[in-house]
Coordinates of C-alpha atoms in Angstrom, one line a residue:
M1 CA -10.3 -10.7 15.8
M2 CA -8.8 -8.8 12.9
K3 CA -6.3 -10.7 10.8
L4 CA -3.2 -8.9 9.7
P5 CA -1.7 -9.4 6.2
M6 CA 1.6 -11.1 5.7
Q7 CA 3.5 -7.8 5.7
A8 CA 2.1 -6.9 9.1
L9 CA 2.6 -10.4 10.5
A10 CA 6.2 -10.3 9.5
G11 CA 6.7 -7.0 11.4
L12 CA 5.2 -8.5 14.5
L13 CA 7.3 -11.6 14.2
S14 CA 10.4 -9.4 13.9
L15 CA 9.4 -7.7 17.1
L16 CA 9.0 -10.9 19.0
L17 CA 12.4 -12.2 17.9
F18 CA 14.0 -8.9 19.1
L19 CA 12.2 -9.2 22.5
I20 CA 13.7 -12.7 23.3
P21 CA 17.2 -11.5 24.3
T22 CA 15.8 -8.4 26.0
H23 CA 18.0 -7.7 28.9
Q24 CA 21.3 -8.5 27.3
N25 CA 20.7 -5.7 24.8
F26 CA 20.1 -3.0 27.4
G27 CA 22.8 -0.4 27.9
Q28 CA 25.0 -1.4 25.0
S29 CA 24.6 1.6 22.6
K30 CA 27.6 2.8 20.8
N31 CA 30.0 5.1 22.7
R32 CA 28.1 4.6 25.9
V33 CA 30.2 4.3 29.1
V34 CA 28.4 2.8 32.1
R35 CA 30.0 3.5 35.4
S36 CA 30.7 0.6 37.7
S37 CA 28.2 0.2 40.6
N38 CA 31.1 -0.5 42.9
T39 CA 33.6 1.8 44.5
S40 CA 36.8 1.1 46.3
S41 CA 35.1 1.4 49.7
G42 CA 32.3 -1.0 48.9
A43 CA 29.1 -1.5 46.9
I44 CA 26.8 1.3 46.1
D45 CA 23.5 1.3 48.0
S46 CA 21.1 1.4 45.0
S47 CA 18.1 1.9 47.3
A48 CA 19.6 5.2 48.6
A49 CA 20.1 6.5 45.0
L50 CA 16.5 5.6 44.1
N51 CA 15.2 7.2 47.3
N52 CA 17.1 10.4 46.5
L53 CA 15.6 10.3 43.0
A54 CA 12.1 9.7 44.3
T55 CA 12.4 12.5 46.9
D56 CA 13.7 15.0 44.3
I57 CA 11.0 14.1 41.7
R58 CA 8.2 14.3 44.3
S59 CA 9.5 17.7 45.4
L60 CA 9.2 19.0 41.8
L61 CA 5.5 18.0 41.6
T62 CA 4.0 21.2 42.8
M63 CA 0.5 20.5 41.3
S64 CA -1.3 19.5 44.5
S65 CA -4.8 19.3 43.2
E66 CA -3.8 17.2 40.2
L67 CA -1.8 14.8 42.6
K68 CA -4.9 14.4 44.8
S69 CA -7.1 13.6 41.9
G70 CA -4.7 11.2 40.4
S71 CA -4.3 13.3 37.2
V72 CA -0.5 13.0 37.2
G73 CA 1.2 9.9 36.0
I74 CA 5.0 9.2 35.8
R75 CA 7.1 6.2 35.0
V76 CA 10.9 5.8 34.6
V77 CA 12.6 2.6 33.6
S78 CA 16.2 1.6 33.1
L79 CA 17.0 0.2 29.7
R80 CA 20.0 -1.6 31.1
N81 CA 18.0 -4.0 33.2
G82 CA 14.3 -3.1 32.7
K83 CA 13.8 -2.1 36.3
S84 CA 11.6 0.7 37.4
L85 CA 13.4 3.8 38.9
F86 CA 10.3 5.8 39.7
D87 CA 6.5 5.2 39.4
L88 CA 3.5 7.4 40.2
N89 CA 0.0 6.4 39.0
S90 CA 1.7 5.0 35.9
E91 CA -1.0 2.4 35.3
K92 CA -3.8 5.0 35.1
P93 CA -4.8 6.0 31.5
L94 CA -4.9 9.8 31.0
T95 CA -5.6 12.0 28.0
P96 CA -2.2 11.9 26.3
A97 CA -2.4 14.6 23.6
S98 CA 0.3 14.3 21.0
T99 CA 2.2 11.6 22.8
T100 CA -0.3 9.4 21.0
K101 CA 1.9 9.9 18.0
L102 CA 4.5 7.7 19.6
L103 CA 2.1 4.7 19.3
T104 CA 1.1 5.7 15.8
T105 CA 4.7 6.0 14.7
Y106 CA 5.9 2.8 16.5
S107 CA 3.1 0.8 15.0
A108 CA 3.8 2.0 11.5
L109 CA 7.5 1.2 11.8
L110 CA 6.7 -2.2 13.2
L111 CA 4.1 -3.1 10.5
F112 CA 5.9 -1.6 7.5
G113 CA 9.6 -1.6 8.5
S114 CA 11.9 1.4 8.6
D115 CA 12.9 1.0 5.0
Y116 CA 9.3 1.2 3.6
E117 CA 8.5 3.7 0.9
I118 CA 5.0 5.0 0.2
P119 CA 4.1 4.5 -3.4
T120 CA 2.0 6.5 -5.8
I121 CA 1.5 4.4 -9.0
L122 CA 0.4 5.1 -12.5
Y123 CA -1.5 2.2 -14.2
G124 CA -2.8 1.7 -17.7
A125 CA -6.0 -0.2 -18.3
V126 CA -3.9 -2.1 -20.8
K127 CA -0.3 -2.3 -21.8
P128 CA 0.7 0.5 -24.2
E129 CA 1.1 -0.4 -27.8
K130 CA 3.2 1.8 -30.0
G131 CA 2.9 4.5 -27.4
I132 CA -0.9 4.3 -27.2
I133 CA -2.9 3.2 -24.1
K134 CA -6.3 2.1 -25.4
G135 CA -8.1 2.6 -22.1
D136 CA -8.0 4.6 -18.9
L137 CA -5.0 5.9 -17.1
F138 CA -5.2 5.5 -13.3
I139 CA -3.2 7.3 -10.6
K140 CA -3.4 5.4 -7.3
G141 CA -2.3 6.9 -4.0
H142 CA -1.3 4.9 -0.9
G143 CA -1.3 7.8 1.6
D144 CA 1.7 10.0 0.8
P145 CA 0.9 13.2 2.7
L146 CA 3.8 15.1 1.0
F147 CA 2.7 14.4 -2.6
S148 CA 3.2 17.6 -4.5
V149 CA 3.1 19.2 -8.0
G150 CA 6.7 18.4 -8.5
D151 CA 6.0 14.7 -7.8
I152 CA 3.3 14.7 -10.5
D153 CA 5.8 16.2 -13.0
E154 CA 8.3 13.4 -12.1
L155 CA 5.6 10.8 -12.8
I156 CA 4.9 12.4 -16.2
V157 CA 8.6 12.4 -17.1
K158 CA 8.7 8.6 -16.3
L159 CA 5.5 8.0 -18.4
K160 CA 7.0 9.9 -21.4
S161 CA 10.3 7.9 -21.0
A162 CA 8.2 4.7 -21.3
G163 CA 7.1 6.0 -24.7
V164 CA 3.5 6.8 -23.9
K165 CA 2.2 9.4 -26.4
R166 CA -1.6 9.0 -26.4
I167 CA -4.3 7.9 -23.9
E168 CA -7.6 6.8 -25.4
G169 CA -9.6 7.0 -22.2
D170 CA -10.1 8.9 -19.0
V171 CA -7.6 10.0 -16.3
V172 CA -8.9 8.4 -13.1
G173 CA -7.8 9.5 -9.5
D174 CA -7.9 6.4 -7.2
G175 CA -8.1 7.2 -3.5
T176 CA -9.6 3.8 -2.6
Y177 CA -6.6 2.7 -0.5
F178 CA -8.3 4.6 2.4
D179 CA -12.0 4.8 3.0
S180 CA -14.0 7.8 1.9
V181 CA -14.2 9.4 5.4
Y182 CA -11.7 12.2 5.0
E183 CA -12.3 14.3 8.1
R184 CA -10.5 13.3 11.4
K185 CA -13.4 14.6 13.5
D186 CA -15.7 12.2 11.7
Y187 CA -13.8 9.0 12.0
S188 CA -12.5 9.7 15.5
G189 CA -16.0 10.2 16.8
D190 CA -15.1 13.5 18.5
A191 CA -18.0 15.6 19.6
D192 CA -15.9 18.7 20.7
H193 CA -14.0 20.9 18.3
V194 CA -10.2 20.8 18.7
V195 CA -8.2 21.8 15.6
D196 CA -9.3 21.8 12.0
L197 CA -7.3 19.5 9.7
P198 CA -7.4 19.2 5.9
P199 CA -8.9 16.0 4.5
V200 CA -7.0 12.7 4.9
A201 CA -7.2 11.0 1.5
A202 CA -5.1 8.2 0.1
L203 CA -4.5 10.3 -3.0
G204 CA -3.9 14.0 -2.2
I205 CA -1.9 17.0 -3.3
E206 CA -0.1 19.9 -1.6
N207 CA -1.5 19.1 1.9
N208 CA -5.0 19.1 0.4
M209 CA -5.1 22.9 0.5
V210 CA -5.9 25.2 -2.4
T211 CA -4.8 28.8 -2.7
V212 CA -7.3 31.0 -4.7
V213 CA -5.6 34.0 -6.2
V214 CA -7.8 36.8 -7.7
S215 CA -6.1 39.6 -9.7
S216 CA -7.6 42.6 -11.3
S217 CA -6.6 44.1 -14.6
R218 CA -5.2 47.6 -15.1
T219 CA -8.4 48.6 -16.8
A220 CA -11.7 49.2 -14.9
G221 CA -14.7 47.1 -15.8
Q222 CA -12.7 44.0 -16.8
L223 CA -13.3 40.5 -15.4
C224 CA -10.7 39.6 -12.7
N225 CA -8.4 36.7 -13.3
V226 CA -8.7 33.7 -11.0
Q227 CA -6.0 31.2 -10.5
T228 CA -5.5 28.3 -8.1
F229 CA -2.5 26.5 -6.6
P230 CA -2.4 23.7 -7.2
P231 CA -3.9 24.4 -10.7
S232 CA -6.4 21.7 -11.7
S233 CA -9.3 21.2 -14.0
G234 CA -10.7 19.3 -11.1
F235 CA -11.9 22.7 -9.9
V236 CA -14.8 24.6 -11.5
I237 CA -14.4 28.4 -11.4
A238 CA -17.5 30.6 -11.5
N239 CA -16.1 34.1 -11.7
S240 CA -18.1 37.4 -12.0
A241 CA -15.7 39.7 -10.2
K242 CA -14.7 42.8 -12.0
S243 CA -12.1 45.5 -11.5
Y244 CA -12.9 49.1 -10.7
A245 CA -11.1 52.4 -10.7
A246 CA -10.4 53.3 -7.1
S247 CA -10.6 57.0 -6.1
K248 CA -7.3 58.7 -5.8
K249 CA -6.1 59.3 -2.2
K250 CA -3.5 61.7 -0.9
S251 CA -0.1 60.2 -0.6
T252 CA 1.0 59.1 2.9
T253 CA 4.3 58.2 4.4
K254 CA 3.6 54.5 4.0
K255 CA 5.2 52.9 1.0
K256 CA 2.9 51.3 -1.5
R257 CA 3.0 47.5 -1.4
R258 CA 4.6 46.0 -4.5
R259 CA 2.3 44.0 -6.6
R260 CA 3.5 40.5 -6.8
S261 CA 4.4 39.4 -10.3
S262 CA 3.6 35.7 -10.3
L263 CA 1.2 33.2 -8.8
E264 CA 4.0 31.4 -7.0
E265 CA 4.6 34.5 -4.8
Y266 CA 1.2 34.1 -3.3
I267 CA 1.7 30.4 -2.4
P268 CA 2.6 29.9 1.3
D269 CA 5.2 27.3 2.2
Q270 CA 3.2 24.2 2.8
S271 CA 6.1 21.8 3.4
I272 CA 6.5 21.8 7.2
P273 CA 4.4 24.2 9.4
K274 CA 6.1 26.2 12.1
A275 CA 5.2 25.3 15.6
S276 CA 2.9 27.7 17.3
I277 CA 4.6 30.1 19.6
G278 CA 3.2 30.3 23.1
R279 CA 1.8 26.7 23.0
F280 CA 5.2 25.1 23.6
G281 CA 5.3 24.1 20.0
D282 CA 3.0 21.2 20.1
E283 CA -0.3 22.3 18.6
E284 CA 0.1 22.6 14.8
Y285 CA -1.7 25.6 13.4
F286 CA -2.7 26.4 9.9
D287 CA -1.6 29.6 8.2
E288 CA -4.8 30.4 6.4
G289 CA -2.9 32.5 4.0
R290 CA -3.5 36.2 3.2
E291 CA -7.0 37.2 4.4
N292 CA -7.1 39.9 1.7
V293 CA -10.7 39.3 0.7
E294 CA -11.4 43.0 0.6
E295 CA -12.7 45.8 -1.5
G296 CA -15.9 43.9 -2.2
I297 CA -14.4 40.6 -3.4
A298 CA -16.1 37.5 -2.1
I299 CA -14.7 34.0 -2.5
S300 CA -16.6 30.8 -1.5
L301 CA -16.4 27.1 -2.4
T302 CA -19.2 24.6 -2.8
T303 CA -19.1 20.9 -3.4
D304 CA -21.5 19.0 -5.6
E305 CA -22.8 15.5 -5.2
D306 CA -19.9 14.1 -7.3
G307 CA -17.4 15.8 -5.0
R308 CA -16.3 18.4 -7.5
Q309 CA -15.6 21.8 -6.0
T310 CA -16.8 25.1 -7.5
I311 CA -14.9 28.2 -6.7
H312 CA -17.3 31.2 -6.7
V313 CA -15.7 34.6 -7.0
S314 CA -17.8 37.8 -7.1
G315 CA -17.7 41.5 -6.3
T316 CA -15.2 44.1 -7.3
L317 CA -11.5 44.7 -6.9
G318 CA -9.6 47.9 -7.4
V319 CA -7.5 48.0 -10.6
N320 CA -4.0 46.4 -10.5
K321 CA -4.6 44.5 -7.2
T322 CA -4.4 40.9 -6.1
V323 CA -6.0 39.1 -3.2
S324 CA -5.7 35.5 -2.1
K325 CA -7.0 32.9 0.4
R326 CA -6.6 29.2 1.2
Y327 CA -9.3 26.6 1.4
E328 CA -9.5 22.8 2.0
I329 CA -9.6 20.6 -1.0
K330 CA -12.7 18.5 -0.3
N331 CA -12.2 15.8 -3.0
P332 CA -8.4 15.4 -3.3
P333 CA -8.4 12.5 -5.8
A334 CA -10.5 14.5 -8.3
V335 CA -8.1 17.4 -8.0
V336 CA -5.1 15.2 -8.5
A337 CA -6.7 13.6 -11.6
G338 CA -7.6 17.0 -13.0
M339 CA -4.1 18.3 -12.5
F340 CA -2.6 15.2 -14.0
F341 CA -4.9 15.5 -17.0
D342 CA -3.8 19.2 -17.5
R343 CA -0.1 18.5 -17.2
L344 CA -0.2 15.5 -19.5
R345 CA -1.6 17.7 -22.3
T346 CA 1.0 20.4 -21.5
N347 CA 3.7 17.8 -21.9
G348 CA 2.4 16.7 -25.3
I349 CA 0.5 13.6 -24.4
E350 CA -2.9 13.3 -26.1
I351 CA -6.0 12.4 -24.0
T352 CA -9.4 11.6 -25.6
G353 CA -11.3 11.1 -22.3
A354 CA -12.2 13.1 -19.3
V355 CA -11.4 13.4 -15.6
R356 CA -13.0 11.2 -12.9
T357 CA -12.4 9.3 -9.8
G358 CA -12.7 5.5 -9.2
A359 CA -10.9 2.3 -8.4
T360 CA -8.0 1.0 -10.5
L361 CA -8.8 -2.1 -12.5
Q362 CA -7.5 -5.3 -11.1
K363 CA -5.8 -6.2 -14.3
A364 CA -4.3 -2.8 -14.8
V365 CA -0.7 -2.6 -15.9
P366 CA 1.8 -0.5 -13.8
L367 CA 3.6 2.1 -15.9
A368 CA 5.4 4.4 -13.5
E369 CA 5.7 5.1 -9.7
F370 CA 6.9 7.6 -7.2
R371 CA 8.0 6.5 -3.8
R372 CA 8.5 8.5 -0.6
P373 CA 10.4 7.1 2.4
L374 CA 8.1 6.4 5.4
T375 CA 10.8 7.8 7.7
Q376 CA 10.6 11.2 5.9
V377 CA 7.0 11.5 6.9
I378 CA 7.5 10.1 10.4
N379 CA 10.3 12.6 11.1
T380 CA 7.9 15.4 10.5
V381 CA 5.1 13.8 12.5
M382 CA 7.4 13.4 15.5
K383 CA 9.7 16.5 15.4
Q384 CA 7.0 19.0 14.3
S385 CA 4.1 17.2 16.0
H386 CA 2.3 17.3 12.6
N387 CA -1.3 16.4 13.2
H388 CA -2.3 16.1 9.6
Y389 CA 0.6 13.8 8.6
A390 CA 0.0 11.7 11.8
E391 CA -3.5 11.0 10.6
Y392 CA -2.1 9.9 7.3
V393 CA 0.1 7.4 9.1
F394 CA -2.8 6.3 11.2
K395 CA -4.9 5.5 8.1
M396 CA -1.9 3.8 6.4
I397 CA -1.8 1.4 9.4
G398 CA -5.5 0.6 8.9
A399 CA -5.3 0.2 5.2
A400 CA -2.4 -2.2 5.4
S401 CA -4.1 -4.3 8.1
G402 CA -7.0 -5.7 6.1
S403 CA -9.9 -4.9 3.7
G404 CA -12.5 -4.1 6.3
K405 CA -16.0 -3.0 5.4
G406 CA -18.1 0.0 6.6
E407 CA -17.9 3.8 6.4
N408 CA -15.0 4.1 8.8
A409 CA -13.3 0.8 7.9
T410 CA -9.7 2.2 7.6
A411 CA -9.9 4.0 11.0
T412 CA -11.5 1.0 12.7
Q413 CA -8.7 -1.3 11.3
A414 CA -6.0 1.2 12.4
R415 CA -7.3 1.2 16.0
A416 CA -7.4 -2.6 16.1
A417 CA -3.9 -2.9 14.5
I418 CA -2.4 -0.4 17.0
R419 CA -3.9 -2.4 19.9
Q420 CA -2.4 -5.6 18.4
C421 CA 1.0 -3.9 18.1
M422 CA 0.8 -2.8 21.8
E423 CA -0.2 -6.2 23.0
A424 CA 2.6 -7.9 21.0
S425 CA 5.0 -5.5 22.6
S426 CA 3.8 -6.4 26.1
A427 CA 2.4 -2.9 26.6
P428 CA -0.4 -2.9 29.2
F429 CA -3.2 -1.6 26.9
E430 CA -6.5 -3.1 28.3
S431 CA -7.8 0.2 29.6
C432 CA -6.2 2.4 26.9
V433 CA -8.2 4.0 24.1
V434 CA -6.9 5.4 20.7
N435 CA -9.4 7.1 18.4
D436 CA -7.0 8.9 16.1
G437 CA -3.4 9.0 15.1
S438 CA -2.5 12.6 16.1
G439 CA -3.8 12.7 19.7
L440 CA -6.2 15.6 19.0
S441 CA -9.0 13.4 20.3
R442 CA -9.7 14.2 23.9
R443 CA -11.2 10.8 24.3
N444 CA -7.9 9.1 23.8
L445 CA -6.6 7.4 27.0
I446 CA -3.1 6.1 27.4
S447 CA -1.1 5.4 30.5
P448 CA 2.5 6.4 31.2
Q449 CA 3.1 2.7 31.7
A450 CA 2.0 1.9 28.1
L451 CA 4.1 4.7 26.7
V452 CA 7.2 3.5 28.5
A453 CA 6.5 -0.1 27.4
T454 CA 6.4 1.1 23.8
L455 CA 9.8 2.9 24.2
V456 CA 11.3 -0.3 25.7
A457 CA 9.9 -2.5 22.9
A458 CA 11.3 -0.1 20.3
Y459 CA 14.7 0.0 22.0
N460 CA 14.9 -3.8 21.8
N461 CA 14.1 -3.7 18.1
R462 CA 17.3 -2.1 16.9
P463 CA 16.5 -1.3 13.2
L464 CA 13.1 0.1 14.3
W465 CA 14.6 2.0 17.3
K466 CA 17.2 3.8 15.2
A467 CA 14.4 5.3 13.0
L468 CA 12.2 6.2 16.0
Y469 CA 15.0 7.7 18.0
E470 CA 16.2 9.9 15.2
A471 CA 12.6 11.1 14.6
L472 CA 12.1 12.3 18.2
S473 CA 12.7 15.9 19.1
V474 CA 16.0 16.7 20.8
A475 CA 15.9 19.0 23.9
G476 CA 17.3 22.4 23.2
K477 CA 18.1 21.5 19.5
D478 CA 15.1 20.8 17.3
G479 CA 11.4 20.1 16.9
T480 CA 9.0 20.9 19.7
L481 CA 11.7 20.6 22.3
R482 CA 14.1 23.1 20.6
K483 CA 13.5 25.8 23.3
R484 CA 13.4 23.5 26.3
M485 CA 16.0 22.4 28.8
K486 CA 18.7 24.6 27.4
G487 CA 21.9 24.9 29.4
T488 CA 21.3 21.7 31.4
R489 CA 22.6 18.1 31.1
A490 CA 19.3 17.3 29.4
E491 CA 20.1 19.6 26.4
G492 CA 21.1 17.5 23.4
N493 CA 20.4 14.4 25.5
V494 CA 16.6 14.0 25.9
H495 CA 15.0 12.6 22.8
G496 CA 11.3 13.0 23.3
K497 CA 7.7 13.5 22.1
T498 CA 5.7 16.3 23.6
G499 CA 2.0 16.4 24.1
T500 CA -0.1 19.6 24.4
L501 CA -3.8 20.3 24.4
K502 CA -6.0 22.6 26.5
N503 CA -5.8 21.0 30.0
V504 CA -3.2 18.4 28.9
S505 CA 0.6 18.3 28.9
A506 CA 2.8 15.3 28.4
L507 CA 6.4 14.3 27.7
T508 CA 7.8 10.9 26.9
G509 CA 11.1 9.7 25.5
Y510 CA 14.7 8.7 26.3
V511 CA 17.3 10.3 28.5
T512 CA 20.9 9.2 29.3
S513 CA 21.8 9.5 33.0
A514 CA 25.1 10.9 34.4
D515 CA 26.3 7.2 34.5
G516 CA 25.7 6.8 30.8
E517 CA 22.7 4.6 31.4
M518 CA 19.7 5.1 29.0
L519 CA 16.3 5.6 30.6
A520 CA 12.8 5.5 29.2
F521 CA 10.3 7.8 30.8
A522 CA 6.8 9.2 30.4
M523 CA 4.9 12.0 32.3
I524 CA 1.2 12.9 31.6
T525 CA -0.7 15.6 33.5
N526 CA -4.3 16.5 33.0
G527 CA -5.3 19.8 34.5
Y528 CA -5.6 23.6 34.0
N529 CA -2.1 24.9 34.3
V530 CA -0.3 23.6 31.2
G531 CA 2.6 26.1 31.6
T532 CA 3.4 24.8 35.0
Y533 CA 3.3 21.2 33.8
K534 CA 5.8 22.0 31.1
S535 CA 8.2 23.5 33.6
V536 CA 7.8 20.4 35.8
E537 CA 8.4 18.1 32.9
N538 CA 11.6 19.9 32.1
K539 CA 12.9 19.7 35.6
V540 CA 12.0 16.0 35.9
A541 CA 13.9 15.2 32.7
E542 CA 16.8 17.3 33.9
R543 CA 16.9 15.4 37.1
L544 CA 16.9 12.1 35.2
A545 CA 19.9 13.4 33.1
D546 CA 21.7 14.2 36.4
F547 CA 20.9 10.8 38.0
S548 CA 23.8 8.6 39.1
W549 CA 23.9 5.4 41.1
N550 CA 26.8 7.0 42.9
E551 CA 24.3 9.1 44.8
G552 CA 23.9 6.0 47.0
K553 CA 26.1 5.8 50.0
A554 CA 28.8 3.1 49.9
V555 CA 28.2 0.2 52.2
P556 CA 30.7 -2.5 53.4
E557 CA 31.0 -5.5 51.1

């Protein structure tokens, strides 16, 4: 059995301590008013209220073939007393799509804590003497998926503030906190293609995507200018493209497109991708940038045995024009090291060595660090259903859970750690399977029962629950639920995580009933009519928001 480090064990111990007084914590959130279960004429018949709820939910389930095949699972639990309000095939594991992210996020918060910050650290091979590091400079990443050009500049400012003026060695990019298997489809074992994701590396930059911008001069026959964002000597540029004088055409009514004046204008916003319209906002898509590889210009990227990418640009481009396209960065640590090397020199710090990748020396001296709150990443993972960042969190879980060996060590450890977190949370997980952190794997299998048990365990761990609850999408307000359940009691009430793949739809989260009682629920449907399933999910959540124990008829006391 995998052994967890002290940090992870502390997280699990924290969970167990919170689970001891389980029931007395239910239903006591701030500003919550819970109606009395008694009326002046007698006690409420709770069985009648539950029968009404069950009848209504079953009437909403119009997917007859899925019901017959057992491809629909639902579970609803009261957080006041832990009792089940509705259950249908909840123990059966189904393909969960992005509701997998609930387990990924919960496990990360449990293991790291809600106040954890992801570090990116600069080390010197030795302590600087009189502003000189007589050895290599290492930049070690720990899985910050949002690491950017601006963050590198902040580290350089801190390095200069420490008095460093000269580095007598190499700049080394260290991505060894994760294993070297960067592609989700490789470490998840998926055979079928779902969605392409950029590499998942412990040390990366700008979502591990590079924009190649090719600009022609105003004079025909001149070599085109090739730039990249992020700019880095970690790339090799092989450019033979030239400008040519295009033949003049008669003017048309269309206005001529203004030539953009700077590289930055060609860089797409890479911070948080928009949810894809028409897919209920759950499948992240990549904006591949402007496909303007035209007029005979060809751009291609190759990777050598050392992982260095060469950008090949050839062909011709009409004078005074610019085209651009985005590509994956195949070796992110090398690009970060190259970028750091370039910007150190720009900032007046001398370097005698070269750019390379490798592991930080055990006796290296920390010089500066940049930290990113884990909750900042998790909020994007949950609200935007960000697949790429979810895989980062998945690998962070694995990296923190031991120093395993093998090609897929980090992913293997992550799967084992998530299972341990589920078992420690009393979630029924024996038949469940988690192969990745995002839920893109169609081989993932999670039951509604396991999802609800995770929500219950999170609710009982108040510091963790606050971070998780705030990260969930809010119906009719934000994230992947922003257009759903508007104009109902569920709007602004349901906090949930959606799940969408071809032939899969799911919704899990929290809803407060008409009595002010918080409920945890999960619904997964596997089948061909995803649009119908989404509509049913909305109606079920709306019915839960309308639920009241006062629906039961009063009986004599």
